[in-house]
Coordinates of C-alpha atoms in Angstrom, one line a residue:
Chain A
E13 CA 0.8 -7.4 32.7
A14 CA 0.3 -5.0 35.5
G15 CA 2.2 -5.8 38.7
V16 CA 1.1 -5.5 42.3
T17 CA -0.1 -2.0 42.9
Q18 CA -0.4 -0.3 46.3
S19 CA -1.9 3.0 47.3
P20 CA -1.2 5.5 48.7
T21 CA 2.6 5.7 48.2
H22 CA 2.9 7.8 51.4
L23 CA 0.6 8.3 54.3
I24 CA 1.1 10.6 57.3
K25 CA -1.2 10.1 60.2
T26 CA -1.5 11.3 63.8
R27 CA -1.2 9.0 66.7
G28 CA -4.6 7.5 67.6
Q29 CA -6.0 7.8 64.1
Q30 CA -6.8 5.0 61.6
A31 CA -4.9 4.2 58.4
T32 CA -6.2 2.3 55.4
L33 CA -3.7 0.9 52.9
R34 CA -4.8 -0.7 49.6
C35 CA -3.4 -3.4 47.4
S36 CA -4.3 -4.8 44.0
P37 CA -2.7 -8.2 43.1
I38 CA -1.5 -9.4 39.8
S39 CA -4.4 -10.5 37.6
G40 CA -5.2 -14.1 38.3
H41 CA -3.5 -14.1 41.7
T42 CA -5.9 -15.0 44.5
S43 CA -3.6 -14.8 47.5
V44 CA -2.5 -11.5 49.0
Y45 CA 0.1 -11.1 51.7
W46 CA 1.0 -8.1 53.9
Y47 CA 4.4 -7.4 55.4
Q48 CA 5.7 -4.7 57.6
Q49 CA 9.2 -3.4 57.3
A50 CA 10.0 -1.2 60.3
L51 CA 13.4 0.3 60.9
G52 CA 15.7 -2.1 62.6
L53 CA 13.1 -4.9 62.6
G54 CA 13.4 -6.4 59.1
L55 CA 10.4 -7.7 57.1
Q56 CA 7.7 -9.2 59.3
F57 CA 4.7 -11.2 58.1
L58 CA 1.4 -9.5 58.9
L59 CA -1.5 -11.2 57.2
W60 CA -2.4 -13.6 54.4
Y61 CA -5.7 -13.5 52.5
D62 CA -6.9 -16.0 50.0
E63 CA -10.3 -16.4 48.3
G64 CA -11.7 -13.6 50.5
E65 CA -10.7 -15.1 53.9
E66 CA -8.0 -14.4 56.3
R67 CA -5.9 -17.5 56.3
N68 CA -3.2 -16.5 58.9
R69 CA -1.7 -13.6 60.7
G70 CA 1.7 -12.8 62.2
N71 CA 2.4 -11.7 65.7
F72 CA 0.6 -8.3 65.5
P73 CA -2.1 -6.9 67.7
P74 CA -5.8 -7.1 66.7
R75 CA -5.7 -3.4 65.7
F76 CA -4.0 -4.6 62.5
S77 CA -6.8 -6.0 60.4
G78 CA -7.9 -6.2 56.8
R79 CA -10.0 -7.8 54.2
Q80 CA -10.0 -9.2 50.7
F81 CA -12.6 -8.2 48.2
P82 CA -14.3 -10.4 45.6
N83 CA -11.9 -9.0 42.9
Y84 CA -9.0 -10.2 45.2
S85 CA -7.8 -6.7 46.0
S86 CA -7.1 -6.2 49.7
E87 CA -7.2 -3.5 52.4
L88 CA -5.0 -3.3 55.5
N89 CA -6.4 -1.2 58.3
V90 CA -4.4 -0.1 61.3
N91 CA -6.5 1.3 64.1
A92 CA -5.3 3.4 67.1
L93 CA -2.1 4.3 65.4
E94 CA 1.1 4.3 67.5
L95 CA 4.4 5.9 66.7
E96 CA 6.0 2.5 66.3
D97 CA 3.6 1.7 63.5
S98 CA 5.7 4.0 61.3
A99 CA 7.0 1.6 58.6
L100 CA 7.0 0.5 55.0
Y101 CA 4.0 -1.8 54.4
L102 CA 4.5 -4.1 51.5
C103 CA 1.9 -6.2 49.8
A104 CA 2.6 -9.3 47.7
S105 CA 0.5 -11.7 45.6
S106 CA 0.8 -15.2 44.4
L107 CA -1.2 -17.9 42.8
A108 CA -2.8 -19.7 45.7
G109 CA -1.8 -23.3 46.2
T110 CA 1.2 -23.1 43.9
L111 CA 4.6 -21.7 44.6
N112 CA 6.1 -22.3 41.1
Y113 CA 6.7 -18.7 40.5
G114 CA 7.0 -17.2 44.0
Y115 CA 5.7 -14.0 45.3
T116 CA 5.6 -10.6 43.6
F117 CA 5.7 -7.5 45.7
G118 CA 4.3 -4.0 45.2
S119 CA 6.2 -0.8 45.7
G120 CA 4.8 -0.3 49.2
T121 CA 3.1 2.3 51.3
R122 CA 5.3 4.3 53.6
L123 CA 3.3 5.1 56.8
T124 CA 4.5 7.8 59.1
V125 CA 2.8 8.3 62.4
V126 CA 3.4 11.7 64.1
Chain B
G23 CA 9.7 -21.5 62.6
I24 CA 12.2 -21.6 59.9
Q25 CA 15.4 -19.5 60.4
V26 CA 17.2 -17.6 57.7
E27 CA 20.7 -16.2 58.0
Q28 CA 22.4 -14.1 55.4
S29 CA 26.1 -13.2 55.1
P30 CA 27.8 -10.9 55.0
P31 CA 25.6 -8.2 56.5
D32 CA 27.5 -5.5 54.7
L33 CA 29.7 -5.6 51.6
I34 CA 31.5 -2.7 49.9
L35 CA 32.9 -3.2 46.4
Q36 CA 34.5 -1.3 43.6
E37 CA 32.7 -1.2 40.3
G38 CA 33.6 -4.2 38.2
A39 CA 34.3 -6.5 41.1
N40 CA 32.5 -9.8 41.7
S41 CA 30.7 -10.9 44.9
T42 CA 28.9 -13.8 46.5
L43 CA 26.1 -13.5 49.0
R44 CA 25.1 -16.5 51.1
C45 CA 21.8 -17.6 52.6
N46 CA 21.5 -20.4 55.1
F47 CA 18.2 -21.8 56.2
S48 CA 17.2 -24.2 59.0
D49 CA 14.7 -26.5 57.5
S50 CA 13.5 -27.9 54.2
V51 CA 12.0 -25.3 51.9
N52 CA 9.5 -25.3 49.0
N53 CA 10.2 -21.7 48.0
L54 CA 13.3 -19.6 48.1
Q55 CA 13.5 -16.2 46.5
W56 CA 16.3 -13.6 46.2
F57 CA 15.1 -10.0 46.2
H58 CA 16.8 -6.7 45.6
Q59 CA 15.3 -3.8 47.6
N60 CA 15.8 -0.5 45.7
P61 CA 16.2 2.9 47.3
W62 CA 12.5 3.5 47.1
G63 CA 11.7 0.3 49.0
Q64 CA 10.4 -1.9 46.3
L65 CA 11.4 -5.6 46.5
I66 CA 12.5 -6.7 43.1
N67 CA 12.3 -10.4 42.5
L68 CA 15.7 -11.6 41.2
F69 CA 15.2 -15.4 41.4
Y70 CA 12.7 -18.0 42.4
I71 CA 15.1 -20.8 43.2
P72 CA 14.1 -23.5 45.7
S73 CA 16.8 -25.8 44.1
G74 CA 19.3 -25.8 41.3
T75 CA 21.0 -23.0 39.4
K76 CA 19.7 -20.1 37.4
Q77 CA 21.3 -17.2 35.6
N78 CA 20.0 -13.8 34.5
G79 CA 22.6 -11.6 32.9
R80 CA 25.3 -10.7 35.4
L81 CA 23.4 -12.4 38.3
S82 CA 23.2 -16.1 39.0
A83 CA 22.0 -18.1 42.0
T84 CA 22.5 -21.6 43.2
T85 CA 20.5 -23.4 45.9
V86 CA 21.6 -26.7 47.4
A87 CA 18.5 -27.7 49.2
T88 CA 20.0 -30.8 50.8
E89 CA 22.6 -28.7 52.5
R90 CA 20.2 -25.8 53.2
Y91 CA 22.0 -22.9 51.6
S92 CA 21.7 -20.7 48.6
L93 CA 24.3 -18.4 47.0
L94 CA 23.7 -15.3 44.9
Y95 CA 26.6 -14.3 42.6
I96 CA 27.0 -10.8 41.2
S97 CA 29.6 -10.4 38.5
S98 CA 31.1 -7.2 37.1
S99 CA 29.2 -5.1 39.7
Q100 CA 27.7 -1.7 38.8
T101 CA 26.8 1.2 41.0
T102 CA 23.1 0.4 40.3
D103 CA 23.6 -2.9 42.0
S104 CA 23.8 -1.1 45.3
G105 CA 21.0 -1.8 47.8
V106 CA 19.9 -4.5 50.1
Y107 CA 19.6 -8.1 49.0
F108 CA 17.2 -10.3 50.8
C109 CA 16.8 -14.1 50.8
A110 CA 13.4 -15.3 51.7
V111 CA 12.1 -18.9 52.2
S112 CA 8.9 -20.7 52.9
G113 CA 8.7 -24.2 54.3
G114 CA 9.2 -26.1 57.5
G115 CA 5.4 -26.3 57.8
S116 CA 4.7 -22.7 57.1
N117 CA 4.1 -22.9 53.4
Y118 CA 2.0 -19.8 53.2
K119 CA 4.5 -17.2 54.2
L120 CA 8.0 -16.1 53.3
T121 CA 10.5 -15.7 56.1
F122 CA 13.1 -13.1 55.3
G123 CA 16.7 -13.0 56.3
K124 CA 18.1 -9.7 57.6
G125 CA 19.6 -8.9 54.3
T126 CA 23.0 -7.9 52.9
L127 CA 23.7 -4.2 52.3
L128 CA 25.7 -3.9 49.1
T129 CA 27.5 -0.7 48.3
V130 CA 29.2 -0.5 44.9
N131 CA 31.5 2.5 44.5
P132 CA 32.5 4.0 41.2

């Protein structure tokens, strides 16, 4: 069974540009979660998508947005990039409504803003 | 929201030694997971353990939900065990998201 896959692995952008990160959940998982791991700030919850809808978001500005597609894959968009957006972005998936097996994370996308 | 505290923040061991990592949480939980973050950043799921005890090879974990703590035991440590260990929980009304502790940085020296 394939795990959670994320692309690209690395991304370098210039301040002010937009970044798009992608995530494919484990087959059968309908919930996708995005987390940011910035240096010194730990793992922070960004967004939760389930059945194509945004269910909740963390304390991040509106320039962090995303969507979930009918096949449950997800995209995270970061607009008007700032230097402090440089971080590892991790995606996780789970079976919605059940927590019997927990969350599985992908390998992450390392975003560098210069 | 729910608070998660891990201890110790740093731990240095010689290969072959045993260790215990602790995770305290501030509210009832319906999910507790231990992760190992490898040098490339991936979070490897070690245990899903909202309560009880589980073992997987040299690793084991115990969660005492009524007392709001969990322990991760690493026996006969190896250099490949080095990395950051995170405890993450969901509960306290926020069932949809995991709240992470700050992690324990484990260094195992040969």
